[in-house]
PDB file of C-alpha atoms in Angstrom:
ATOM      1  CA  MET A   1       2.323  22.405   9.264  1.00  0.00           C
ATOM      2  CA  ALA A   2       0.524  22.118   5.924  1.00  0.00           C
ATOM      3  CA  ILE A   3      -0.297  18.912   4.094  1.00  0.00           C
ATOM      4  CA  LEU A   4       2.329  18.307   1.415  1.00  0.00           C
ATOM      5  CA  THR A   5       1.686  16.793  -2.003  1.00  0.00           C
ATOM      6  CA  GLY A   6       4.055  15.377  -4.560  1.00  0.00           C
ATOM      7  CA  SER A   7       4.758  12.396  -6.750  1.00  0.00           C
ATOM      8  CA  CYS A   8       7.422   9.891  -7.656  1.00  0.00           C
ATOM      9  CA  ARG A   9       7.659   7.262 -10.383  1.00  0.00           C
ATOM     10  CA  PHE A  10       6.760   3.617 -10.213  1.00  0.00           C
ATOM     11  CA  GLY A  11       7.410   2.176 -13.637  1.00  0.00           C
ATOM     12  CA  LEU A  12       5.161   3.924 -16.152  1.00  0.00           C
ATOM     13  CA  TRP A  13       3.017   5.366 -13.370  1.00  0.00           C
ATOM     14  CA  HIS A  14       3.351   8.328 -11.035  1.00  0.00           C
ATOM     15  CA  VAL A  15       2.537   7.814  -7.373  1.00  0.00           C
ATOM     16  CA  HIS A  16       0.780  10.894  -5.966  1.00  0.00           C
ATOM     17  CA  VAL A  17       1.035  11.310  -2.197  1.00  0.00           C
ATOM     18  CA  ALA A  18      -0.637  13.740   0.219  1.00  0.00           C
ATOM     19  CA  TRP A  19       1.139  13.656   3.583  1.00  0.00           C
ATOM     20  CA  GLN A  20       2.285  15.488   6.675  1.00  0.00           C
ATOM     21  CA  ASP A  21       5.203  14.308   8.807  1.00  0.00           C
ATOM     22  CA  ASP A  22       4.697  10.516   9.113  1.00  0.00           C
ATOM     23  CA  LEU A  23       0.938  10.582   8.379  1.00  0.00           C
ATOM     24  CA  VAL A  24      -0.177   9.714   4.852  1.00  0.00           C
ATOM     25  CA  TYR A  25      -3.587  10.996   3.790  1.00  0.00           C
ATOM     26  CA  ARG A  26      -3.775   9.775   0.220  1.00  0.00           C
ATOM     27  CA  VAL A  27      -1.845   7.719  -2.338  1.00  0.00           C
ATOM     28  CA  ARG A  28      -2.958   7.451  -5.959  1.00  0.00           C
ATOM     29  CA  PHE A  29      -1.464   6.066  -9.163  1.00  0.00           C
ATOM     30  CA  ALA A  30      -1.731   8.421 -12.135  1.00  0.00           C
ATOM     31  CA  ARG A  31      -0.289   8.936 -15.611  1.00  0.00           C
ATOM     32  CA  GLU A  32       0.835  12.505 -14.868  1.00  0.00           C
ATOM     33  CA  SER A  33       3.282  13.749 -12.267  1.00  0.00           C
ATOM     34  CA  ILE A  34       2.686  16.536  -9.785  1.00  0.00           C
ATOM     35  CA  ALA A  35       5.376  18.764  -8.332  1.00  0.00           C
ATOM     36  CA  GLY A  36       6.430  18.234  -4.750  1.00  0.00           C
ATOM     37  CA  SER A  37       8.079  15.700  -2.506  1.00  0.00           C
ATOM     38  CA  VAL A  38       6.916  12.372  -1.139  1.00  0.00           C
ATOM     39  CA  PRO A  39       7.952  10.613   2.092  1.00  0.00           C
ATOM     40  CA  GLU A  40      11.441   9.129   1.784  1.00  0.00           C
ATOM     41  CA  GLU A  41      10.238   5.588   2.519  1.00  0.00           C
ATOM     42  CA  ILE A  42       7.662   5.700  -0.306  1.00  0.00           C
ATOM     43  CA  LEU A  43      10.309   7.056  -2.679  1.00  0.00           C
ATOM     44  CA  ARG A  44      12.713   4.273  -1.655  1.00  0.00           C
ATOM     45  CA  TYR A  45       9.990   1.641  -2.117  1.00  0.00           C
ATOM     46  CA  CYS A  46       8.947   2.930  -5.544  1.00  0.00           C
ATOM     47  CA  VAL A  47      12.513   2.859  -6.873  1.00  0.00           C
ATOM     48  CA  GLY A  48      13.014  -0.681  -5.573  1.00  0.00           C
ATOM     49  CA  ARG A  49      15.175   0.015  -2.518  1.00  0.00           C
ATOM     50  CA  PRO A  50      14.579  -1.441   0.940  1.00  0.00           C
ATOM     51  CA  ALA A  51      11.937   0.661   2.672  1.00  0.00           C
ATOM     52  CA  ASP A  52      10.471   0.811   6.147  1.00  0.00           C
ATOM     53  CA  LEU A  53       6.813   1.499   5.390  1.00  0.00           C
ATOM     54  CA  ALA A  54       5.999   0.725   9.032  1.00  0.00           C
ATOM     55  CA  SER A  55       7.472   4.115   9.881  1.00  0.00           C
ATOM     56  CA  LEU A  56       4.507   5.754   8.123  1.00  0.00           C
ATOM     57  CA  ARG A  57       0.988   6.033   9.490  1.00  0.00           C
ATOM     58  CA  SER A  58      -2.173   5.967   7.373  1.00  0.00           C
ATOM     59  CA  VAL A  59      -5.395   7.840   8.017  1.00  0.00           C
ATOM     60  CA  ALA A  60      -7.135   4.641   6.914  1.00  0.00           C
ATOM     61  CA  THR A  61      -6.132   2.700  10.027  1.00  0.00           C
ATOM     62  CA  GLU A  62      -7.437   5.248  12.525  1.00  0.00           C
ATOM     63  CA  GLY A  63     -10.651   4.610  14.410  1.00  0.00           C
ATOM     64  CA  ASP A  64     -12.809   1.614  15.246  1.00  0.00           C
ATOM     65  CA  SER A  65     -14.672   1.105  11.946  1.00  0.00           C
ATOM     66  CA  THR A  66     -14.746  -2.248  10.171  1.00  0.00           C
ATOM     67  CA  PHE A  67     -12.666  -0.785   7.328  1.00  0.00           C
ATOM     68  CA  ALA A  68     -10.035   0.552   9.777  1.00  0.00           C
ATOM     69  CA  GLY A  69      -9.745  -2.946  11.276  1.00  0.00           C
ATOM     70  CA  ILE A  70      -9.378  -4.442   7.812  1.00  0.00           C
ATOM     71  CA  TYR A  71      -6.667  -1.910   6.939  1.00  0.00           C
ATOM     72  CA  ARG A  72      -4.761  -2.697  10.158  1.00  0.00           C
ATOM     73  CA  ALA A  73      -4.915  -6.423   9.332  1.00  0.00           C
ATOM     74  CA  VAL A  74      -3.657  -5.757   5.799  1.00  0.00           C
ATOM     75  CA  ARG A  75      -0.711  -3.741   7.152  1.00  0.00           C
ATOM     76  CA  ALA A  76       0.320  -6.874   9.076  1.00  0.00           C
ATOM     77  CA  ILE A  77       0.710  -8.960   5.895  1.00  0.00           C
ATOM     78  CA  PRO A  78       4.443  -9.584   5.508  1.00  0.00           C
ATOM     79  CA  CYS A  79       6.205  -7.889   2.631  1.00  0.00           C
ATOM     80  CA  GLY A  80       6.424 -10.234  -0.334  1.00  0.00           C
ATOM     81  CA  GLU A  81       3.523 -12.416   0.794  1.00  0.00           C
ATOM     82  CA  THR A  82      -0.171 -12.508  -0.075  1.00  0.00           C
ATOM     83  CA  VAL A  83      -3.378 -13.520   1.690  1.00  0.00           C
ATOM     84  CA  THR A  84      -6.863 -13.959   0.292  1.00  0.00           C
ATOM     85  CA  TYR A  85      -9.839 -11.702   0.855  1.00  0.00           C
ATOM     86  CA  GLY A  86     -11.371 -14.574   2.826  1.00  0.00           C
ATOM     87  CA  GLU A  87      -8.335 -14.919   5.094  1.00  0.00           C
ATOM     88  CA  VAL A  88      -8.399 -11.194   5.908  1.00  0.00           C
ATOM     89  CA  ALA A  89     -12.154 -11.464   6.542  1.00  0.00           C
ATOM     90  CA  ARG A  90     -11.582 -14.281   9.053  1.00  0.00           C
ATOM     91  CA  MET A  91      -8.858 -12.243  10.819  1.00  0.00           C
ATOM     92  CA  VAL A  92     -11.220  -9.341  11.471  1.00  0.00           C
ATOM     93  CA  GLY A  93     -14.567 -11.165  11.696  1.00  0.00           C
ATOM     94  CA  THR A  94     -16.238  -9.879   8.554  1.00  0.00           C
ATOM     95  CA  ALA A  95     -17.138 -11.059   5.048  1.00  0.00           C
ATOM     96  CA  PRO A  96     -14.766 -11.306   2.064  1.00  0.00           C
ATOM     97  CA  ARG A  97     -16.957  -8.799   0.173  1.00  0.00           C
ATOM     98  CA  ALA A  98     -16.363  -6.251   2.945  1.00  0.00           C
ATOM     99  CA  VAL A  99     -12.625  -6.782   2.542  1.00  0.00           C
ATOM    100  CA  GLY A 100     -12.957  -6.283  -1.220  1.00  0.00           C
ATOM    101  CA  ALA A 101     -14.936  -3.093  -0.669  1.00  0.00           C
ATOM    102  CA  ALA A 102     -12.294  -1.810   1.762  1.00  0.00           C
ATOM    103  CA  MET A 103      -9.497  -2.580  -0.684  1.00  0.00           C
ATOM    104  CA  ALA A 104     -11.343  -0.747  -3.472  1.00  0.00           C
ATOM    105  CA  ARG A 105     -11.672   2.319  -1.222  1.00  0.00           C
ATOM    106  CA  ASN A 106      -8.184   2.177   0.326  1.00  0.00           C
ATOM    107  CA  PRO A 107      -7.025   5.813   0.447  1.00  0.00           C
ATOM    108  CA  THR A 108      -3.360   4.901   0.987  1.00  0.00           C
ATOM    109  CA  PRO A 109      -2.229   1.966  -1.157  1.00  0.00           C
ATOM    110  CA  ILE A 110       1.419   1.001  -0.601  1.00  0.00           C
ATOM    111  CA  VAL A 111       1.178   2.243   3.027  1.00  0.00           C
ATOM    112  CA  VAL A 112      -1.817  -0.083   3.474  1.00  0.00           C
ATOM    113  CA  PRO A 113      -0.551  -2.725   1.030  1.00  0.00           C
ATOM    114  CA  CYS A 114      -3.826  -3.794  -0.567  1.00  0.00           C
ATOM    115  CA  HIS A 115      -1.831  -5.319  -3.441  1.00  0.00           C
ATOM    116  CA  ARG A 116      -1.013  -8.190  -1.032  1.00  0.00           C
ATOM    117  CA  VAL A 117      -4.682  -9.194  -0.856  1.00  0.00           C
ATOM    118  CA  VAL A 118      -5.663 -11.595  -3.635  1.00  0.00           C
ATOM    119  CA  ALA A 119      -8.654 -13.644  -4.677  1.00  0.00           C
ATOM    120  CA  LYS A 120      -8.873 -17.352  -3.870  1.00  0.00           C
ATOM    121  CA  THR A 121      -8.596 -18.145  -7.586  1.00  0.00           C
ATOM    122  CA  GLY A 122      -6.367 -15.369  -8.891  1.00  0.00           C
ATOM    123  CA  MET A 123      -5.090 -11.845  -8.438  1.00  0.00           C
ATOM    124  CA  GLY A 124      -8.335 -10.067  -7.668  1.00  0.00           C
ATOM    125  CA  GLY A 125      -8.635  -6.419  -8.631  1.00  0.00           C
ATOM    126  CA  PHE A 126      -6.553  -3.270  -8.426  1.00  0.00           C
ATOM    127  CA  SER A 127      -7.341   0.232  -9.560  1.00  0.00           C
ATOM    128  CA  PRO A 128      -6.390   1.855 -11.860  1.00  0.00           C
ATOM    129  CA  ASP A 129      -4.581  -1.114 -13.463  1.00  0.00           C
ATOM    130  CA  LEU A 130      -4.054  -4.729 -12.389  1.00  0.00           C
ATOM    131  CA  ALA A 131      -0.536  -4.554 -13.874  1.00  0.00           C
ATOM    132  CA  ILE A 132       0.446  -2.249 -10.983  1.00  0.00           C
ATOM    133  CA  LYS A 133      -0.554  -4.911  -8.445  1.00  0.00           C
ATOM    134  CA  GLU A 134       1.417  -7.523 -10.363  1.00  0.00           C
ATOM    135  CA  ALA A 135       4.500  -5.253 -10.548  1.00  0.00           C
ATOM    136  CA  LEU A 136       4.362  -4.402  -6.822  1.00  0.00           C
ATOM    137  CA  LEU A 137       4.122  -8.078  -5.877  1.00  0.00           C
ATOM    138  CA  ALA A 138       6.902  -9.058  -8.307  1.00  0.00           C
ATOM    139  CA  MET A 139       9.194  -6.366  -6.860  1.00  0.00           C
ATOM    140  CA  GLU A 140       8.482  -7.561  -3.308  1.00  0.00           C
ATOM    141  CA  ARG A 141       8.976 -11.231  -4.195  1.00  0.00           C
ATOM    142  CA  ARG A 142      12.390 -10.460  -5.707  1.00  0.00           C
ATOM    143  CA  GLY A 143      13.302  -9.129  -2.279  1.00  0.00           C
ATOM    144  CA  ASP A 144      14.283  -5.703  -3.618  1.00  0.00           C
ATOM    145  CA  VAL A 145      12.281  -3.736  -1.057  1.00  0.00           C
ATOM    146  CA  CYS A 146      11.958  -6.281   1.747  1.00  0.00           C
ATOM    147  CA  THR A 147      15.154  -6.815   3.664  1.00  0.00           C
ATOM    148  CA  PRO A 148      15.162  -9.939   5.864  1.00  0.00           C
ATOM    149  CA  GLU A 149      14.963  -7.857   9.040  1.00  0.00           C
ATOM    150  CA  LYS A 150      11.961  -5.916   7.653  1.00  0.00           C
ATOM    151  CA  ARG A 151      10.097  -8.903   6.201  1.00  0.00           C
ATOM    152  CA  GLY A 152       6.868  -9.354   8.110  1.00  0.00           C
ATOM    153  CA  ILE A 153       7.040  -5.926   9.748  1.00  0.00           C
ATOM    154  CA  ASN A 154       4.750  -3.459   7.995  1.00  0.00           C
ATOM    155  CA  ARG A 155       2.418  -2.401  10.750  1.00  0.00           C
TER     156      ARG A 155
END
């Protein structure tokens, strides 16, 4: 089966997804849309409906690299909650800068919810626009996408 590509809306942004079955290869935020479908759970999440992102796998979490371990730890952050770069670093036995570098290179945001990782003194970064991180966290904190039975399960 071929890798599929498509996009859906999240506010003013389009979420581009490359995927096959339950494996997500790439997620990017862009100003333009691309034709094609996206996994149902990402579509549900982006329109603010309860979504089971744990049903999707990410290429980022495969293997034994430091970054893969960081991405697995980030997937375990409960929906609607945040942890600091330092807290993630302690979970996986690395430095906060390594966590920041992994978040900056995350190939599958939303599936690996890097928006839930924040700085000790503020939001931290998010590419291409910090407003996306703020909107994702606000949507999760309202409880729109995190049903009580799904809260804390995003592995």
